[in-house]
mmCIF file of C-alpha atoms in Angstrom:
data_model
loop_
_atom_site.group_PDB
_atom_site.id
_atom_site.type_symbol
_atom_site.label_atom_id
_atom_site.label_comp_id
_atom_site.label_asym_id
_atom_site.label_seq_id
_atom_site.Cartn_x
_atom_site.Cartn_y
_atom_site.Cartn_z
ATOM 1 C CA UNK A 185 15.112 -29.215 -12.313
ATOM 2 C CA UNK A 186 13.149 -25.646 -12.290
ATOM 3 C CA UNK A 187 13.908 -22.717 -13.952
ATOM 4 C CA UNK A 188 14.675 -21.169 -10.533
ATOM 5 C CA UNK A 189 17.367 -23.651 -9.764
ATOM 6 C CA UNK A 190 19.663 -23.949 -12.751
ATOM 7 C CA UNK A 191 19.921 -20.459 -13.725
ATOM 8 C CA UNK A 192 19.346 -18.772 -10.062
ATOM 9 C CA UNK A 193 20.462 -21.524 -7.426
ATOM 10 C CA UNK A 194 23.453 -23.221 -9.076
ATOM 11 C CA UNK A 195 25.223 -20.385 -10.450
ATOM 12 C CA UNK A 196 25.119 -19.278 -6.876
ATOM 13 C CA UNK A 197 23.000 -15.872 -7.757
ATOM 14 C CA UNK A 198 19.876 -16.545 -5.280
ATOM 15 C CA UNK A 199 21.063 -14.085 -2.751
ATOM 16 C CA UNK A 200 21.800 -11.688 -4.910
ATOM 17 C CA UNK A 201 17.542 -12.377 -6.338
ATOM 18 C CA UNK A 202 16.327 -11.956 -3.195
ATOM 19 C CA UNK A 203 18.829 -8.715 -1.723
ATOM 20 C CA UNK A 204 17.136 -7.085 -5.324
ATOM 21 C CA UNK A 205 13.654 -8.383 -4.610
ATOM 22 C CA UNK A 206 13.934 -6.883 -0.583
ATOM 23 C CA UNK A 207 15.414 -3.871 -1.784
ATOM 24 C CA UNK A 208 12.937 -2.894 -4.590
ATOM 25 C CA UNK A 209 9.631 -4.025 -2.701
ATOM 26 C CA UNK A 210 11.063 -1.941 0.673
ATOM 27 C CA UNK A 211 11.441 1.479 -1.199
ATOM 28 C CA UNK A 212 7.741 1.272 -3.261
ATOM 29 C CA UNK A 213 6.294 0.454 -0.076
ATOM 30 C CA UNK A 214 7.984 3.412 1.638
ATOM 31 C CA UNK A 215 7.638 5.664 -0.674
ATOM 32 C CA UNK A 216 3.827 5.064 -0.361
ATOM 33 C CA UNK A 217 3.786 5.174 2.394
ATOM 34 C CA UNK A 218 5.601 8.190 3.146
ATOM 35 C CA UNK A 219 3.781 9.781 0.603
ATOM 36 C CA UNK A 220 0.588 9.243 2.192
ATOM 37 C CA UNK A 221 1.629 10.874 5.332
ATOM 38 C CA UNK A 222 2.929 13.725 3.567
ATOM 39 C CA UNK A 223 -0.967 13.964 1.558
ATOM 40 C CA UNK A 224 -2.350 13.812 5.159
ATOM 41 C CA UNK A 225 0.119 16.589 6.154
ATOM 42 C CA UNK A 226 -0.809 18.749 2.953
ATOM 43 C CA UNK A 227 -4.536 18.805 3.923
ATOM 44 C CA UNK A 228 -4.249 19.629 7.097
ATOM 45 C CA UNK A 229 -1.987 22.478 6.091
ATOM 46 C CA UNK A 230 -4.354 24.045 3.694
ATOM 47 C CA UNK A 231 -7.726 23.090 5.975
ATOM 48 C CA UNK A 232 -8.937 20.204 4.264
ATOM 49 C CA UNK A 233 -8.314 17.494 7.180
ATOM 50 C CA UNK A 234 -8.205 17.589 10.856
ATOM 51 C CA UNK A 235 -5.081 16.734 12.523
ATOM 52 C CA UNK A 236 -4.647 13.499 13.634
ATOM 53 C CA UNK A 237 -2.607 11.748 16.057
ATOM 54 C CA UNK A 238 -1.179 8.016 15.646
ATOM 55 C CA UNK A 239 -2.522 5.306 13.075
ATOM 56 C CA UNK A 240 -0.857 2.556 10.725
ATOM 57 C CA UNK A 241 0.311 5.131 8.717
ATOM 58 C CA UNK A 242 2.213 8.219 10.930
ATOM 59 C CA UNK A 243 5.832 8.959 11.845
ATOM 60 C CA UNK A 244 6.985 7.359 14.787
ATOM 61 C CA UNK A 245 8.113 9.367 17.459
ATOM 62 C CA UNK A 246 9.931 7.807 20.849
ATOM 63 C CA UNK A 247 10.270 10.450 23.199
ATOM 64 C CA UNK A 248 8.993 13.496 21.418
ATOM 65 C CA UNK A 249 11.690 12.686 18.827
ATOM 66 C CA UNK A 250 10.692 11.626 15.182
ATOM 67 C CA UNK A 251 12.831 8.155 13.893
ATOM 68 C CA UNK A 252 13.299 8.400 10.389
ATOM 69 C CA UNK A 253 13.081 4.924 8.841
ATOM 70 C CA UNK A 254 16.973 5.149 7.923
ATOM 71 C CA UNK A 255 17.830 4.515 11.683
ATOM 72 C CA UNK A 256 15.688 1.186 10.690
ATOM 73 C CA UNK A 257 17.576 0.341 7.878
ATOM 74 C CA UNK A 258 20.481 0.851 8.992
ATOM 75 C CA UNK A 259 19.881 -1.038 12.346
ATOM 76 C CA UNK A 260 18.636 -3.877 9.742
ATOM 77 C CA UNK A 261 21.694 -3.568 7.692
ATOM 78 C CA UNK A 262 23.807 -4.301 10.645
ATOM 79 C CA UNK A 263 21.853 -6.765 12.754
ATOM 80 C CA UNK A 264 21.909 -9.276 9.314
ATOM 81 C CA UNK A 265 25.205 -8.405 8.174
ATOM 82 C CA UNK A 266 26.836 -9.984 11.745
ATOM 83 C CA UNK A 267 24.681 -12.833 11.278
ATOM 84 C CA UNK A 268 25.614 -13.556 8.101
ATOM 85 C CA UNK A 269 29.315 -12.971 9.188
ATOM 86 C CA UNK A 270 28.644 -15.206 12.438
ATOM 87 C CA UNK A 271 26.928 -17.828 11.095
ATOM 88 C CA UNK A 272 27.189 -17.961 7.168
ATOM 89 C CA UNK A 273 23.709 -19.960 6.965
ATOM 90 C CA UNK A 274 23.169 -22.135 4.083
ATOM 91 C CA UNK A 275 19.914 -22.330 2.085
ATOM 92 C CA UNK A 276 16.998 -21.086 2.575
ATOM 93 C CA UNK A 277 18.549 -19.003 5.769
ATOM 94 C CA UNK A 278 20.825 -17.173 3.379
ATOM 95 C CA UNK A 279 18.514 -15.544 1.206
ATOM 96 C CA UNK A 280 16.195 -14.534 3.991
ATOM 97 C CA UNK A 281 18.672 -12.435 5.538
ATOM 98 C CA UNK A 282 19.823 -11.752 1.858
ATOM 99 C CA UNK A 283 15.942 -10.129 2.080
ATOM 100 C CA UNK A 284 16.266 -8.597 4.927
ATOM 101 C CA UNK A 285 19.660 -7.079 4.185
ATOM 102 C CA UNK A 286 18.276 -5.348 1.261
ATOM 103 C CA UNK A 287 15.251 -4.106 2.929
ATOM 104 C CA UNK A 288 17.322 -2.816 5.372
ATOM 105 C CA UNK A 289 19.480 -0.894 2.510
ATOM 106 C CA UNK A 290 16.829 0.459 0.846
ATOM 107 C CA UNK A 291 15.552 1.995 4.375
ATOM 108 C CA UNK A 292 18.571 4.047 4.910
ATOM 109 C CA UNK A 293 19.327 4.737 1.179
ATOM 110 C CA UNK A 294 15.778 6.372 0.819
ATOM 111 C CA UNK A 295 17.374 9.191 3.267
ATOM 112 C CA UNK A 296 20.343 9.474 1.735
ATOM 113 C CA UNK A 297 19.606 12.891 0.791
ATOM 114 C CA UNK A 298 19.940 13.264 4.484
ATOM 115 C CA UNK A 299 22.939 11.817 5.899
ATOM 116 C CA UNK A 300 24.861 14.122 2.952
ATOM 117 C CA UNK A 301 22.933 17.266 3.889
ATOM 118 C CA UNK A 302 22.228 16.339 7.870
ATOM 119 C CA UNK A 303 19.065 17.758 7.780
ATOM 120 C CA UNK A 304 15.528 16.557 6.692
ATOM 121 C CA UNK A 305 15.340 17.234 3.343
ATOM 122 C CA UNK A 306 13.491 14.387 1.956
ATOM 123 C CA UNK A 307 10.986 16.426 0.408
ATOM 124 C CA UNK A 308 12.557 19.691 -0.837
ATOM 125 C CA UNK A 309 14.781 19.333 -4.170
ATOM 126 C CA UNK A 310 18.139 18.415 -2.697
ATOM 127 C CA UNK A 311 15.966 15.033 -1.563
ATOM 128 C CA UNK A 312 16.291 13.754 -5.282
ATOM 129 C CA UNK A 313 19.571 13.004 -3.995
ATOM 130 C CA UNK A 314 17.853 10.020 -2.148
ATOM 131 C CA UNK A 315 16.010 9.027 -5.708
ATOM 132 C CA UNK A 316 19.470 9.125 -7.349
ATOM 133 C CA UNK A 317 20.981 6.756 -4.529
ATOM 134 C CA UNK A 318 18.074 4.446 -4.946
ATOM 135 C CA UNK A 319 18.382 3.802 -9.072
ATOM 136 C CA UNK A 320 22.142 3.619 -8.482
ATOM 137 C CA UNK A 321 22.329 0.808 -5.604
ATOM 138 C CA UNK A 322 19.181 -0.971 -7.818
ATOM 139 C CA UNK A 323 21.374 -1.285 -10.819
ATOM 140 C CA UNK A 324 24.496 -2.054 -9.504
ATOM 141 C CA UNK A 325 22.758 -4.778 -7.384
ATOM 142 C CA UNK A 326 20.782 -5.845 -10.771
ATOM 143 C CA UNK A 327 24.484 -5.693 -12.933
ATOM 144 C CA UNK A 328 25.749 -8.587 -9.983
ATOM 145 C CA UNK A 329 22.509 -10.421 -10.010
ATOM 146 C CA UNK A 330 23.148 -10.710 -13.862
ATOM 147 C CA UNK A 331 26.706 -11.826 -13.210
ATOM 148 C CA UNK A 332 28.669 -8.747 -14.491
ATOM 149 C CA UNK A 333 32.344 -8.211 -14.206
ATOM 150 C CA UNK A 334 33.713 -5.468 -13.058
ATOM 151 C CA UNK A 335 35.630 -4.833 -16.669
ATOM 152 C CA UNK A 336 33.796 -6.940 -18.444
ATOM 153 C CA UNK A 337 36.414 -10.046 -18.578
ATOM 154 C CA UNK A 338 38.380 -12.314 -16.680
ATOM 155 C CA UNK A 339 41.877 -12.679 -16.604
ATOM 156 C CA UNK A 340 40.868 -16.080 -18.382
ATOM 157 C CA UNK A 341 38.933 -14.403 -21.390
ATOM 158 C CA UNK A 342 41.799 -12.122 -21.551
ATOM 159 C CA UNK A 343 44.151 -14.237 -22.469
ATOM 160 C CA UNK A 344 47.016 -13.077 -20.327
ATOM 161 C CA UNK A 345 47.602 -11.093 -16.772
ATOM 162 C CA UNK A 346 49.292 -8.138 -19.080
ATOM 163 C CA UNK A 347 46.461 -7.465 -21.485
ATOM 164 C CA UNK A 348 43.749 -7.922 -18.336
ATOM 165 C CA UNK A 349 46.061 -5.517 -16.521
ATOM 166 C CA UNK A 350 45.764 -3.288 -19.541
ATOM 167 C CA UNK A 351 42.010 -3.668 -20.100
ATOM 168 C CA UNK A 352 41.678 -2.706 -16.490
ATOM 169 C CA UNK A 353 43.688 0.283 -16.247
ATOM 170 C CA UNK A 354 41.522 1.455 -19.114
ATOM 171 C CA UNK A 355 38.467 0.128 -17.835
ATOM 172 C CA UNK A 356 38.689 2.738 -14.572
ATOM 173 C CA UNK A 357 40.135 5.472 -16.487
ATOM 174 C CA UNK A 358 36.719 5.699 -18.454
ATOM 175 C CA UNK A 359 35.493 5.739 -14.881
ATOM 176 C CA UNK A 360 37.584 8.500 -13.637
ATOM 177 C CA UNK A 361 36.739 10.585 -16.541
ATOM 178 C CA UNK A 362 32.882 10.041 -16.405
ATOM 179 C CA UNK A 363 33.361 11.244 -12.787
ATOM 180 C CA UNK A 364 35.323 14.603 -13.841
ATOM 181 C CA UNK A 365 33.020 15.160 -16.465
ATOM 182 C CA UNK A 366 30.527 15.824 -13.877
ATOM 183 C CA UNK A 367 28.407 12.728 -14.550
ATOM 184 C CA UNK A 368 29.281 10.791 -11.096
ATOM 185 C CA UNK A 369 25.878 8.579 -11.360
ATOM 186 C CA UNK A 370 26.805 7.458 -14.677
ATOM 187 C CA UNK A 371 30.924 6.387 -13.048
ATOM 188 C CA UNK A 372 29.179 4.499 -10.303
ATOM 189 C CA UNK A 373 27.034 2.499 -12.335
ATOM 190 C CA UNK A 374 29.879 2.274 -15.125
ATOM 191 C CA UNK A 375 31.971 0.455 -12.289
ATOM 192 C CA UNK A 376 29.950 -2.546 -12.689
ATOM 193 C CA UNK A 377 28.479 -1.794 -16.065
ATOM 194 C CA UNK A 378 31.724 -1.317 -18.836
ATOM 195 C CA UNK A 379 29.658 0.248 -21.435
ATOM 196 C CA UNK A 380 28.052 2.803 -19.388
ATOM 197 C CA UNK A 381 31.234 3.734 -18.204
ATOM 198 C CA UNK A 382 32.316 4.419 -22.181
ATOM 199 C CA UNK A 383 29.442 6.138 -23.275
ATOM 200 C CA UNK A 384 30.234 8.674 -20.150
ATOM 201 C CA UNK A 385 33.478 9.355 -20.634
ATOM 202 C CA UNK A 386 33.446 9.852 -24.752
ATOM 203 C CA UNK A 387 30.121 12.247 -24.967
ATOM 204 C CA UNK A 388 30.112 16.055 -23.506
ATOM 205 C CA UNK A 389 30.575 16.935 -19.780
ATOM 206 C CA UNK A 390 28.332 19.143 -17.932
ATOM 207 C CA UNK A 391 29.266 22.467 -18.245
ATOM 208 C CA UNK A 392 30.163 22.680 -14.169
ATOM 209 C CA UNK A 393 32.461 19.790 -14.182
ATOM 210 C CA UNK A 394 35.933 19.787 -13.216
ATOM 211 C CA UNK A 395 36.901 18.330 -17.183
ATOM 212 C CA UNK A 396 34.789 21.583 -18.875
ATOM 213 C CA UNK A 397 36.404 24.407 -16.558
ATOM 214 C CA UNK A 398 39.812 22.906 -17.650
ATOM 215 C CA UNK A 399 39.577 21.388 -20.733
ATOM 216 C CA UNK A 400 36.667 23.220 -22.824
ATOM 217 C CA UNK A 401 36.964 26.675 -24.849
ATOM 218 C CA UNK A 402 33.802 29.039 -25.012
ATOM 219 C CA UNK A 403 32.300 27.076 -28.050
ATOM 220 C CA UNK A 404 32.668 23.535 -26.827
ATOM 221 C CA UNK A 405 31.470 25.292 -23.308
ATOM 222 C CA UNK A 406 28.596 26.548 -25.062
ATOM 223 C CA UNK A 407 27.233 23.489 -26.268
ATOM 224 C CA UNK A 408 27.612 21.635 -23.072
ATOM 225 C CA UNK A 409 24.950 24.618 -21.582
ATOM 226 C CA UNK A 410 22.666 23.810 -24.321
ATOM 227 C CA UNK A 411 22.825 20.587 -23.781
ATOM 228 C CA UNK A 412 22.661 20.655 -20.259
ATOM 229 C CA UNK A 413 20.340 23.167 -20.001
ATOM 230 C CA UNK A 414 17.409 23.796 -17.817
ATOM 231 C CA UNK A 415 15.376 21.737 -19.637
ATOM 232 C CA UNK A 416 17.266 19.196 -19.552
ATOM 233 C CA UNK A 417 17.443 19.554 -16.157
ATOM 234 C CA UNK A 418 13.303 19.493 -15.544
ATOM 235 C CA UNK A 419 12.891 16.145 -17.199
ATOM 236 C CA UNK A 420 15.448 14.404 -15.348
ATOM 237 C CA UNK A 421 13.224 16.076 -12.225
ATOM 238 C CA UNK A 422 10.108 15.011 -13.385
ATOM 239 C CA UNK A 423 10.971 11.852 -13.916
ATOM 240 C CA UNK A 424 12.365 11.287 -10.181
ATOM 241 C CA UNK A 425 9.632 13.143 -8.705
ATOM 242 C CA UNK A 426 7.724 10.485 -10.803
ATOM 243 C CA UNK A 427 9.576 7.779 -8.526
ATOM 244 C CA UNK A 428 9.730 9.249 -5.369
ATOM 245 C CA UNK A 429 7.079 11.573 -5.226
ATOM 246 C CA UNK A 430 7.256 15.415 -6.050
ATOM 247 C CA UNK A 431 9.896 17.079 -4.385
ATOM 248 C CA UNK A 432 9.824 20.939 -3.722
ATOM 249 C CA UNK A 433 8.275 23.591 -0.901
ATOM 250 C CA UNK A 434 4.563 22.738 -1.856
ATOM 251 C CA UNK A 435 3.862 22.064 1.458
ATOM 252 C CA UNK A 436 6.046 24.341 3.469
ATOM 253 C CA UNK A 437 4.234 27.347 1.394
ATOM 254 C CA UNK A 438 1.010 25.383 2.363
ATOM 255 C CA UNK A 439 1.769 26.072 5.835
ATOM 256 C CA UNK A 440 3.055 29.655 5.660
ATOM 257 C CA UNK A 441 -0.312 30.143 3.851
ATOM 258 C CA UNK A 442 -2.427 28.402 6.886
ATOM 259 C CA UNK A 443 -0.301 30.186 9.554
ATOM 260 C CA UNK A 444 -1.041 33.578 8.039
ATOM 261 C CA UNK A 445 -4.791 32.807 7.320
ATOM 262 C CA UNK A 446 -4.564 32.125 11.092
ATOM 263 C CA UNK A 447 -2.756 35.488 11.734
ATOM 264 C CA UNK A 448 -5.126 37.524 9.836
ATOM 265 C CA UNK A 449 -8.025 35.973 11.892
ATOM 266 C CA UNK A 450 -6.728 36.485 15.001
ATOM 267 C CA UNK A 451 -6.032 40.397 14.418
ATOM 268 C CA UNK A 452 -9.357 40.462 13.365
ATOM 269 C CA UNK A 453 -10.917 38.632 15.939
ATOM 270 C CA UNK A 454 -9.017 40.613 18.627
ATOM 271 C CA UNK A 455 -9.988 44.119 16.980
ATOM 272 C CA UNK A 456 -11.670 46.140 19.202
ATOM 273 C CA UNK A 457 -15.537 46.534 18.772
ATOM 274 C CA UNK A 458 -16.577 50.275 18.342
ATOM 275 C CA UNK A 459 -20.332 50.328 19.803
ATOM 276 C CA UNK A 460 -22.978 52.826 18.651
ATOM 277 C CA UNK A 461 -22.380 54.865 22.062
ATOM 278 C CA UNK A 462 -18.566 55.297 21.362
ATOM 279 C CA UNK A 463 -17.988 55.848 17.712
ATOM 280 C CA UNK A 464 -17.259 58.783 16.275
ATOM 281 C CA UNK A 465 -20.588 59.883 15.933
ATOM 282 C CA UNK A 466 -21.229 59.467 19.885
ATOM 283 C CA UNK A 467 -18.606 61.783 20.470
ATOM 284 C CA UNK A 468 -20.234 64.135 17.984
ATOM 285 C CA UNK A 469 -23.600 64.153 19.893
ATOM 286 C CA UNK A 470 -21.537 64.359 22.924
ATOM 287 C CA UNK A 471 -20.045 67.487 22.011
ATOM 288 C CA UNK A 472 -23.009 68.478 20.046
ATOM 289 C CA UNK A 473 -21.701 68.505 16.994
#
């Protein structure tokens, strides 16, 4: 018996493997791929390209409208999900729709950023959003694969129904706080993850979070801002935009750049040409001045 079998197969984890696999794979090659477009859309912008229309790698337009890839996933997401529901397939059926199902997911979640905001912002800073979605879903899906529970034990390891009940009601109450402490990535993946859950609720909150405005003085304030501070803020940036792909107006001042080269031309090009017969100094020799 293979590796693959007795600690993937019979512990019953192999959908779980292949949801990750589909989900992970899906986003790098969309991100590529939307990055590429969005290179090809920077060099036209500035005059380093010609547009082009079509090819393997353009958005897809039906009708004059442009289909963002979440109406994809989410069509994906659905279509597998009722055959799973419909037919509950057995092996190796299961995991390919397991596949598919996170492929699907990780269509839709890389546009989060715009079913919160309902606007394209993939590429301006409220699309980090999207990034944050993405890590989020890819641990929580990793914490299952792994065979995490919820609170870290069963009602068998605790002993008793009372002191599970107990070690629940404090498991989600390290949630909670995480959450109005202003760190609400860090009380999703703590749902599945125990420990992360801790860590969030014991150390600082953000200085804009519900548990500061309430619960902190101006020195304990104080140190939340430096430790939440702008820098802080940059890194965590950086290091999404190292993901995903850099975020911000680069291109939309790229345009407004190209669009008032273009302006500047055209008032130039339309100026009217003064000819040695009708300049100034014509009408001084006309006069005879």
């Amino acid at each position: 018996m293979t590796w693959y079998d007795t600690v993937i197969v019979e512990p019953g984890r192999a959908p779980t493997l292949w949801l990750l696999i589909g989900f992970v794979l899906t986003f790098a090659i969309t991100r590529g791929v939307t990055r590429r477009i969005r290179a090809r859309e920077h060099a036209v912008a500035i005059g380093e390209a010609e547009p082009s229309e079509g090819g393997m790698i353009s958005n897809i337009h039906l009708g004059g409208v442009h289909v963002h890839h979440q109406v994809w996933g989410i069509l994906l997401v659905l279509v597998t999900g009722v055959l799973q529901f419909r037919y509950a397939p057995s092996s190796p059926w299961v995991e390919i729709l397991a596949a598919l199902f996170g492929a699907g997911a990780a269509l839709a979640l890389d546009e989060f950023a715009l079913w919160l905001h309902l606007e394209d912002v993939y590429w301006s800073a409220e699309g980090r959003k999207s990034i944050d979605a993405i890590l989020v879903a890819s641990v929580l899906a990793l914490a299952l694969l792994l065979g995490t529970s919820p609170i870290g034990v069963s009602p068998e390891d605790a002993g008793s129904w009372w002191a599970f009940a107990i070690t629940l009601a404090l498991h989600f109450a390290f949630v909670i706080l995480s959450a109005l402490k202003g760190k609400r990535i860090t009380a999703l993946i703590g749902v599945v993850v125990p420990l992360v859950a801790s860590i969030g609720a014991i150390r600082l909150a953000k200085p804009t979070s519900f548990w500061a405005h309430r619960r902190y003085g101006e020195e304990r304030m104080a140190r939340a801002r430096r430790r939440y501070s702008e820098e802080y803020q940059a890194r965590w940036d950086r290091l999404r935009d190292r993901i995903g792909g850099r975020h911000g107006t680069r291109l939309g001042a790229a345009v407004e750049r190209r669009v008032n080269e273009g302006f500047v031309h055209a008032t130039r090009d339309d100026a009217p040409v003064t000819s040695p017969d009708h300049g100034p100094d014509a009408v001084g020799r006309e006069t005879g001045g």
